PDB file of C-alpha atoms in Angstrom:
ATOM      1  CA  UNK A   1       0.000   0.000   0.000  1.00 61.00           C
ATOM      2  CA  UNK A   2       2.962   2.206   0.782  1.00 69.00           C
ATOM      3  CA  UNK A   3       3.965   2.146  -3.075  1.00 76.00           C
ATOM      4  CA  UNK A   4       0.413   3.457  -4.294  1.00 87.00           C
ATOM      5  CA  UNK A   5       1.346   6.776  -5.798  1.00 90.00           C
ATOM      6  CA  UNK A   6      -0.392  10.027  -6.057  1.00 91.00           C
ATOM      7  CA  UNK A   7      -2.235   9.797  -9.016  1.00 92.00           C
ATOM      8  CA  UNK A   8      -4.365   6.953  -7.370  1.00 92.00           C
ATOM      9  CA  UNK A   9      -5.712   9.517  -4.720  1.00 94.00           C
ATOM     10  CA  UNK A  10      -5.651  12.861  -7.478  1.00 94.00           C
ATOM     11  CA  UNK A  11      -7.613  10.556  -9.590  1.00 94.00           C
ATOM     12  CA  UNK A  12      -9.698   9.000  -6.829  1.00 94.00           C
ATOM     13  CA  UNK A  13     -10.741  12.601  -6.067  1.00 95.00           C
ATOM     14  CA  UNK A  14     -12.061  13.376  -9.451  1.00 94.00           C
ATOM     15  CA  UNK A  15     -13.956  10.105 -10.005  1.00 92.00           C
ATOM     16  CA  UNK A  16     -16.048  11.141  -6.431  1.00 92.00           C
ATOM     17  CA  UNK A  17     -16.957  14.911  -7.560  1.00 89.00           C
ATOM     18  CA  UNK A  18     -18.444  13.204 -10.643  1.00 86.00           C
ATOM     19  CA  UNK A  19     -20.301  10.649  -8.893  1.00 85.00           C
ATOM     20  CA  UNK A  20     -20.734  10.124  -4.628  1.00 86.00           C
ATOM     21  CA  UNK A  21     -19.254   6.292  -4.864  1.00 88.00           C
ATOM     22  CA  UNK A  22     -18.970   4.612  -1.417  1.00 89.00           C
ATOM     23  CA  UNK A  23     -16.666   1.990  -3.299  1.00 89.00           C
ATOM     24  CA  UNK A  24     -13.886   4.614  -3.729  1.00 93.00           C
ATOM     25  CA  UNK A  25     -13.777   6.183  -0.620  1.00 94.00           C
ATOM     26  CA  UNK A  26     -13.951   2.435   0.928  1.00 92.00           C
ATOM     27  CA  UNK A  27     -10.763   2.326  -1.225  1.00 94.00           C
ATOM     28  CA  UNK A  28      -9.327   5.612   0.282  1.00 96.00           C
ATOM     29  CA  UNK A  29      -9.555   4.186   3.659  1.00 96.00           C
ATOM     30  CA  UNK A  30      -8.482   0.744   2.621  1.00 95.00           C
ATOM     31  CA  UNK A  31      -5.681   2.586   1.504  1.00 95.00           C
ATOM     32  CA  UNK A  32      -4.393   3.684   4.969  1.00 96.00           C
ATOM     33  CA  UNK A  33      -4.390   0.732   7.235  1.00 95.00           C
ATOM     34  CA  UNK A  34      -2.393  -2.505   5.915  1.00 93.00           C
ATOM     35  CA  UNK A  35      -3.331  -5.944   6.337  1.00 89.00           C
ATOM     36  CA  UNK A  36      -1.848  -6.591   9.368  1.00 91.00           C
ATOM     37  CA  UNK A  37      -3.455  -3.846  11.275  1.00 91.00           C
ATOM     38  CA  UNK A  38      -0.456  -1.400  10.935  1.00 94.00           C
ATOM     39  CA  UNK A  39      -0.820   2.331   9.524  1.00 94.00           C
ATOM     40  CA  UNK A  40       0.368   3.343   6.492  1.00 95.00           C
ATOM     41  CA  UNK A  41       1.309   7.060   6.826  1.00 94.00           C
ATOM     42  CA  UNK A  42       1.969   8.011   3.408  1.00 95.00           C
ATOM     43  CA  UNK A  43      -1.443   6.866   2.341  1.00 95.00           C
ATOM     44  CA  UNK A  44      -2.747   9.052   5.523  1.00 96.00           C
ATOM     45  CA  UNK A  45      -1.209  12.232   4.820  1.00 96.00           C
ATOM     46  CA  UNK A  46      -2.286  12.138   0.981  1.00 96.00           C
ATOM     47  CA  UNK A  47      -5.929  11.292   1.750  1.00 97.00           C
ATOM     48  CA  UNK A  48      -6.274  14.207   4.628  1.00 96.00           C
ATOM     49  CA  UNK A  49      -4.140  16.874   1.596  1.00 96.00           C
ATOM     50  CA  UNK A  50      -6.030  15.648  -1.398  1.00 96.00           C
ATOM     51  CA  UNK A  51      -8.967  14.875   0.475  1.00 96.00           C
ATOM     52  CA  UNK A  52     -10.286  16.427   3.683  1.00 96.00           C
ATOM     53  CA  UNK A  53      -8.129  19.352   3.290  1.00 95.00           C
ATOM     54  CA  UNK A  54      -8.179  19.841  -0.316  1.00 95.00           C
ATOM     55  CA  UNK A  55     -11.777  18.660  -0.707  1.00 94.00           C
ATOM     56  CA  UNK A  56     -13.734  19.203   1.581  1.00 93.00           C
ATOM     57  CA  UNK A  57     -17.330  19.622  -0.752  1.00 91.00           C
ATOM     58  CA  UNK A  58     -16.536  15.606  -0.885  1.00 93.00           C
ATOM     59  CA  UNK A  59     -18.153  15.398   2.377  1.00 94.00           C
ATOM     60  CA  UNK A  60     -21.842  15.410   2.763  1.00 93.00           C
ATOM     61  CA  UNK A  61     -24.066  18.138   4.811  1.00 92.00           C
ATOM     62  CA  UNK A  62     -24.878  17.717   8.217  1.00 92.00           C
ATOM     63  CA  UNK A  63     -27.673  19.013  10.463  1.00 90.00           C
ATOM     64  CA  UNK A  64     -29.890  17.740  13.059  1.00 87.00           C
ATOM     65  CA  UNK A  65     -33.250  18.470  14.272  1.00 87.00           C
ATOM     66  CA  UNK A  66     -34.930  19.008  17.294  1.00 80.00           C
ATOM     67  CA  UNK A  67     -37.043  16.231  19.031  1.00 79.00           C
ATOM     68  CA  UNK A  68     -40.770  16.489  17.883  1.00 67.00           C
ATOM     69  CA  UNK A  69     -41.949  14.938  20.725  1.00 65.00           C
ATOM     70  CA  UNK A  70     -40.873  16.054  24.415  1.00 65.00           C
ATOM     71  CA  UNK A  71     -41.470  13.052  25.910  1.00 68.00           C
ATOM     72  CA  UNK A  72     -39.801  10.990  23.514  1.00 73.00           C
ATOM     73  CA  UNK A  73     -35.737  12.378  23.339  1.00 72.00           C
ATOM     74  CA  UNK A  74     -35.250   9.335  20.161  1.00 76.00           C
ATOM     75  CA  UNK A  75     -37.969  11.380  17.864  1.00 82.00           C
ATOM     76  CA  UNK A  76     -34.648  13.785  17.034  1.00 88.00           C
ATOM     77  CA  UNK A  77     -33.211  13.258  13.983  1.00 90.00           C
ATOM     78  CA  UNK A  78     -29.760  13.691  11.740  1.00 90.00           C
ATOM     79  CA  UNK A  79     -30.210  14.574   8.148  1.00 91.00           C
ATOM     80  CA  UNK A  80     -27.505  14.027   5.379  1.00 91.00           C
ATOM     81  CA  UNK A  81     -27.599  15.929   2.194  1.00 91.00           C
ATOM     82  CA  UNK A  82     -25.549  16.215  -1.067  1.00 86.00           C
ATOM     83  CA  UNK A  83     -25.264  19.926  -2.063  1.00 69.00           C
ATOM     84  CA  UNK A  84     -24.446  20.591  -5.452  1.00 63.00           C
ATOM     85  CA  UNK A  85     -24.461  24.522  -6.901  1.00 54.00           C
ATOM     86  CA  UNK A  86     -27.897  25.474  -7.635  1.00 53.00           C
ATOM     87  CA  UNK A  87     -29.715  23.135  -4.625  1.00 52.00           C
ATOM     88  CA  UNK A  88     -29.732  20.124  -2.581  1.00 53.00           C
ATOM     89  CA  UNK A  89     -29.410  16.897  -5.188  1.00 68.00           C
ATOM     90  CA  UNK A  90     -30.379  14.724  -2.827  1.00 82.00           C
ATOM     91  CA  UNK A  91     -31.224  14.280   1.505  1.00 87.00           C
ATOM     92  CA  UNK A  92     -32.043  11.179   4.032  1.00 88.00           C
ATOM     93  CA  UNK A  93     -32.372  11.138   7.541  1.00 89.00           C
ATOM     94  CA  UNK A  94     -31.019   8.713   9.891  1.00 88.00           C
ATOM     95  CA  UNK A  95     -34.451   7.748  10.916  1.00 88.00           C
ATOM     96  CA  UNK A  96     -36.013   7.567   7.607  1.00 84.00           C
ATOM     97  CA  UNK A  97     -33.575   4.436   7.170  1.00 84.00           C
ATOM     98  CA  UNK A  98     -34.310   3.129  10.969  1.00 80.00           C
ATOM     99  CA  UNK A  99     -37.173  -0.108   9.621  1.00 74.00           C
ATOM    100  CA  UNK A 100     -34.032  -1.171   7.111  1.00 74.00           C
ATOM    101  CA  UNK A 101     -31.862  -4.395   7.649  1.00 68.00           C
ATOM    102  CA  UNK A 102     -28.514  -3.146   8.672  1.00 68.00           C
ATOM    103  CA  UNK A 103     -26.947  -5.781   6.379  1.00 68.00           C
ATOM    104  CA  UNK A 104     -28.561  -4.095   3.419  1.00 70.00           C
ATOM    105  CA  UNK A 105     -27.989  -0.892   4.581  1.00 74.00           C
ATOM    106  CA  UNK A 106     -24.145  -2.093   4.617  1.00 69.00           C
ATOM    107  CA  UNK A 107     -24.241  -3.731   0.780  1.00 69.00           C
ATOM    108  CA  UNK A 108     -22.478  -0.966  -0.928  1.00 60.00           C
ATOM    109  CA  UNK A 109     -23.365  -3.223  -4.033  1.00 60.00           C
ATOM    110  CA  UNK A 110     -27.178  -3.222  -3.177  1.00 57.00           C
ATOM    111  CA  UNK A 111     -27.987   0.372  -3.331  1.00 64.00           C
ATOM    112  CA  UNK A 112     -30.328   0.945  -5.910  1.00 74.00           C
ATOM    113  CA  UNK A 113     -32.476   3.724  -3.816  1.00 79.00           C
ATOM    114  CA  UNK A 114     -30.659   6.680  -4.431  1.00 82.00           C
ATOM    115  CA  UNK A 115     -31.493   7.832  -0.859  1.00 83.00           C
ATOM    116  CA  UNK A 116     -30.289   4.635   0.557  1.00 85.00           C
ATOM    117  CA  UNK A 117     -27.160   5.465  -1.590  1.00 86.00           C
ATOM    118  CA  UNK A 118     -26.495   8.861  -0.347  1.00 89.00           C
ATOM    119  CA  UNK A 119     -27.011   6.920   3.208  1.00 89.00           C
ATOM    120  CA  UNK A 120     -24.044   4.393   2.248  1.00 90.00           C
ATOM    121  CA  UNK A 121     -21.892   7.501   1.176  1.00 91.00           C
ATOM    122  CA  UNK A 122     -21.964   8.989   4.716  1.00 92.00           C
ATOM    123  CA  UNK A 123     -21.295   5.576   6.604  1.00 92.00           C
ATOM    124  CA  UNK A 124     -18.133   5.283   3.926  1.00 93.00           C
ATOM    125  CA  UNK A 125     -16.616   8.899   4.520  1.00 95.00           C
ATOM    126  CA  UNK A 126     -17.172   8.058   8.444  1.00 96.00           C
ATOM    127  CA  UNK A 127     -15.269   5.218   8.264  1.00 95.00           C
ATOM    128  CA  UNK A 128     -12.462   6.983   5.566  1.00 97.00           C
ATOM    129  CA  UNK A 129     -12.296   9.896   8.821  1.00 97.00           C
ATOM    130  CA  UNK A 130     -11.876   7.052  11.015  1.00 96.00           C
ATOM    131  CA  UNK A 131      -8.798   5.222   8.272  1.00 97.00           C
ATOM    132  CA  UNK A 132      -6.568   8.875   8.342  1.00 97.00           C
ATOM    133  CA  UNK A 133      -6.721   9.362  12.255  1.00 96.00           C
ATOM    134  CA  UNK A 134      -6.143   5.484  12.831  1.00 95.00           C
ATOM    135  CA  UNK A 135      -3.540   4.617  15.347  1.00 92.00           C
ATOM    136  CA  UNK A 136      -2.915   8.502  16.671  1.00 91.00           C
ATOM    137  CA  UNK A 137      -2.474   9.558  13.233  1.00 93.00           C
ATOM    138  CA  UNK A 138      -2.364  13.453  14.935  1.00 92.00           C
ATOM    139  CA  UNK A 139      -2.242  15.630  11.786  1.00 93.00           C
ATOM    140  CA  UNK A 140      -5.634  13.814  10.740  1.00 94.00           C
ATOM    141  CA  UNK A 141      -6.992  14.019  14.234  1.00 93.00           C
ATOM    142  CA  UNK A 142      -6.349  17.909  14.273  1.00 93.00           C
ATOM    143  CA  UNK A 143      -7.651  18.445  10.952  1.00 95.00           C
ATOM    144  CA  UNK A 144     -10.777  16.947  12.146  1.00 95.00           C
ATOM    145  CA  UNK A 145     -11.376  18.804  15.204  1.00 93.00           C
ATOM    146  CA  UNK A 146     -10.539  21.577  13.810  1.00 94.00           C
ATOM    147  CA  UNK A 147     -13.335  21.454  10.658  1.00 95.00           C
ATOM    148  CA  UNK A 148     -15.784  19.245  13.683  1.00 93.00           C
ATOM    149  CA  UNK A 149     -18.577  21.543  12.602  1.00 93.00           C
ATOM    150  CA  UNK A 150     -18.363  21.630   9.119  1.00 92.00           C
ATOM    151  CA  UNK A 151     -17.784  17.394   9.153  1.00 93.00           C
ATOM    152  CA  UNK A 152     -20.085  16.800  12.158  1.00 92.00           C
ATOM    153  CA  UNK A 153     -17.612  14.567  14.079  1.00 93.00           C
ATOM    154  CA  UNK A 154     -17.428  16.622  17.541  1.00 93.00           C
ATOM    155  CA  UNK A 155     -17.673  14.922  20.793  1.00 92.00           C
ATOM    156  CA  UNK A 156     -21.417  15.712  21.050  1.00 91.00           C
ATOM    157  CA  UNK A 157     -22.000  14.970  17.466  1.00 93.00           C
ATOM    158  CA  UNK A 158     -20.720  11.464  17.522  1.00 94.00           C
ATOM    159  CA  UNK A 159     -22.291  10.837  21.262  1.00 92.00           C
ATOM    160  CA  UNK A 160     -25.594  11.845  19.877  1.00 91.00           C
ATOM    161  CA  UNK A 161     -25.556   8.908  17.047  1.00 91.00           C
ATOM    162  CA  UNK A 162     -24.064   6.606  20.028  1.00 92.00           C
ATOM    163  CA  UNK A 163     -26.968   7.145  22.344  1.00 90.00           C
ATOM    164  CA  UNK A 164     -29.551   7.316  19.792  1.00 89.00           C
ATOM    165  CA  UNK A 165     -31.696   3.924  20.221  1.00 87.00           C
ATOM    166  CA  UNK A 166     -33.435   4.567  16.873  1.00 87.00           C
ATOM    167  CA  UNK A 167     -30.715   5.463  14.449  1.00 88.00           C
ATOM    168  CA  UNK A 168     -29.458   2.161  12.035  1.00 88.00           C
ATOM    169  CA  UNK A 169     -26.621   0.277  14.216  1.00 88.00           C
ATOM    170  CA  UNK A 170     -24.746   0.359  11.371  1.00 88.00           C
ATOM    171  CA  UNK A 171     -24.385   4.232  12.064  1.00 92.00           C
ATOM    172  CA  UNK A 172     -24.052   3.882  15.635  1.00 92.00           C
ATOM    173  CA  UNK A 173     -21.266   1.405  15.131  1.00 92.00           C
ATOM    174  CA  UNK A 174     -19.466   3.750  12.748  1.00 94.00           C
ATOM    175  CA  UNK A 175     -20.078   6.487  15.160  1.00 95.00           C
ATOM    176  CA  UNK A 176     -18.369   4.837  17.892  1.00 95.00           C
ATOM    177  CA  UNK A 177     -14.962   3.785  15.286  1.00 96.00           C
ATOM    178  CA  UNK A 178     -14.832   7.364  15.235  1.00 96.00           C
ATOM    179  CA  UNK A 179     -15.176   8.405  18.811  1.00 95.00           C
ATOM    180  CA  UNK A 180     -12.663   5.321  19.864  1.00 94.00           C
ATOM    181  CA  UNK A 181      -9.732   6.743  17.493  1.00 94.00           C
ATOM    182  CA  UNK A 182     -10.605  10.574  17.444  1.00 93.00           C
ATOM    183  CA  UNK A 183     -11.581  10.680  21.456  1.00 92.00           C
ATOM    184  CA  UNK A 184     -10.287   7.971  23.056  1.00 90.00           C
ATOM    185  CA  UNK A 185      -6.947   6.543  22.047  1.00 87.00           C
ATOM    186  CA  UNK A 186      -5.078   9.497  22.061  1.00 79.00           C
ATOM    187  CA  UNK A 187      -1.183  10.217  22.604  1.00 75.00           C
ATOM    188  CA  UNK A 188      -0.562  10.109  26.592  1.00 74.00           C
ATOM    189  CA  UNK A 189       0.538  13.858  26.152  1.00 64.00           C
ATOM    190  CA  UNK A 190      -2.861  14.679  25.269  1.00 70.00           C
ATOM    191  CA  UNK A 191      -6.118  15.847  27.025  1.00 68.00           C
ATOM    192  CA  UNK A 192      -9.028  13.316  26.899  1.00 63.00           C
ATOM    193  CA  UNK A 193     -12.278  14.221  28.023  1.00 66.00           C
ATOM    194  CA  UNK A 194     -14.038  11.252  29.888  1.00 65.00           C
ATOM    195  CA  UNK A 195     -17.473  10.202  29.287  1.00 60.00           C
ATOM    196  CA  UNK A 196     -19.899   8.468  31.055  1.00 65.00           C
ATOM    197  CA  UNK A 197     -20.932   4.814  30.504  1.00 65.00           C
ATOM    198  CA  UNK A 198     -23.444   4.284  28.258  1.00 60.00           C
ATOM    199  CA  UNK A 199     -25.697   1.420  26.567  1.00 61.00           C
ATOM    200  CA  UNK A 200     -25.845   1.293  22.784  1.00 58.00           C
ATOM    201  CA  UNK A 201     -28.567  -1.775  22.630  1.00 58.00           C
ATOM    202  CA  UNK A 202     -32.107  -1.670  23.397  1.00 57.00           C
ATOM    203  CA  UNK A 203     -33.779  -3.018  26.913  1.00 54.00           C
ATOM    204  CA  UNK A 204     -34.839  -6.728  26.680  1.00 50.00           C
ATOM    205  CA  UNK A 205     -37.732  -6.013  29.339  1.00 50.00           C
ATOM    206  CA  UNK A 206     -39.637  -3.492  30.442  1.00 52.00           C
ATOM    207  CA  UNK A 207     -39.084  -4.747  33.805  1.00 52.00           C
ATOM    208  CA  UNK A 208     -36.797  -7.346  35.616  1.00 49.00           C
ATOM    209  CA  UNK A 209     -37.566  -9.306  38.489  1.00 54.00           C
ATOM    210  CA  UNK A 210     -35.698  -8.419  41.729  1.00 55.00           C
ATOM    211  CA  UNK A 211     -34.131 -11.516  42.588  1.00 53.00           C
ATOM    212  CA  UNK A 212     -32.433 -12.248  45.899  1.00 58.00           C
ATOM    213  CA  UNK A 213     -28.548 -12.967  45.310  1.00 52.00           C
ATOM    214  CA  UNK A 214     -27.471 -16.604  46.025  1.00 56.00           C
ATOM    215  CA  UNK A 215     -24.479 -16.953  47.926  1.00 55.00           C
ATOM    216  CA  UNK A 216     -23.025 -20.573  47.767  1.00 55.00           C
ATOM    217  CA  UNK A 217     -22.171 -21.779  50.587  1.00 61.00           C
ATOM    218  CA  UNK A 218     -17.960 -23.074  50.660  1.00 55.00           C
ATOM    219  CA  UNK A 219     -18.684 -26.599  52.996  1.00 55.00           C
ATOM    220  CA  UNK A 220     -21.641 -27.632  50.845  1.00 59.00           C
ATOM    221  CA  UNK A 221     -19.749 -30.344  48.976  1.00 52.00           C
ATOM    222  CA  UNK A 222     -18.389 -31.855  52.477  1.00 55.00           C
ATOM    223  CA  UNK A 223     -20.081 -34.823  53.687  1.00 59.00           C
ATOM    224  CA  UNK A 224     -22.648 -34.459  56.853  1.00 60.00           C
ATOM    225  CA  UNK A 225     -20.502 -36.909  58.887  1.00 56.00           C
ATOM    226  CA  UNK A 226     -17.108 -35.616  58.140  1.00 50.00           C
TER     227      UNK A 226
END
């Protein structure tokens, strides 16, 4: 991977501002981890200069709305969108997407709704912002919290889609790649802000039975007559 050269990413770049294809940016990030789990640097630092830095109208519009219940914290929503000049070409929310099969939702090959497309294109440049910070990568990692409003990935952005029982796991589980290598595993030198515990699966019950804790007795297997 080290050997790729820079006309793979140049031209990489070009092929996605003619056409939003999750296959090449799977390819970016492919591009910066090896087989074996170890970073490839070179193929970091030319996907965050030809691509987040250089191009950043690559990445898809972020906003979120309000809940529209107040009772109900999981009716509030994220919505993507691909702007283009002269309008929007295309928008999904996360919870328009929430009745689909993850596994589909995660077929780059089976995306024949545009919408569920556009939905596939987000989940790939989440995981490509997840490839260039990969192992304390700390360039990438500033670049990112530096443009965390424009790209969405802040703390509370990613903690949001982590919390959020209603959004596609797929998303959640993409959310939390990013939070683990933008957040978490950071240089020793450098501030980390903890967070509390938190569930990212759905209750079983509504309720569970208080149950008195059985403490086995250590003689119990010694016989009565000893």
């Amino acid at each position: 991977l080290s050997m790729l050269r820079e006309d793979f990413f140049t031209h990489g770049v070009q092929l996605l501002r003619g056409s939003r294809s999750s296959t090449m940016v799977m390819l970016l990030a492919a591009s910066c981890i090896a087989g074996d789990g170890t970073p490839v640097r070179e193929n970091q630092a030319r996907v965050l200069k030809f691509v987040l830095e250089q191009s950043p109208d690559l990445f898809l519009k972020v906003r979120h709305s309000l809940p529209t219940l107040e009772s109900d914290p999981f009716t509030a929503n994220i919505h993507f969108s691909d702007r283009v000049a002269g309008g929007v070409a295309g928008e999904v929310s996360a919870l328009d997407l929430r009745d689909m099969n993850d596994d589909y939702l995660h077929d780059y090959r089976a995306a024949a709704d545009p919408l569920v497309a556009l939905f596939q294109y987000y989940l790939a440049t989440l995981e490509l912002m997840s490839a260039v910070v990969y192992d304390r990568y700390w360039p990438g990692s500033q670049h990112l919290m530096e443009q965390s409003f424009d790209l969405a990935c802040g703390y509370n952005d990613l903690l949001f889609l982590i919390k959020h029982e209603l959004c596609p796991w797929i998303l959640r589980a993409q959310a939390c790649n990013l939070m683990a290598v933008l957040y978490v595993d950071r240089e020793p030198f450098l501030a980390v802000e903890p967070f509390n515990s938190i569930r990212t699966w759905t209750k079983l019950h509504e309720s569970v039975a208080d149950e008195k804790y059985k403490k086995s007795e250590p003689y119990n297997f010694l016989p009565e007559n000893l």
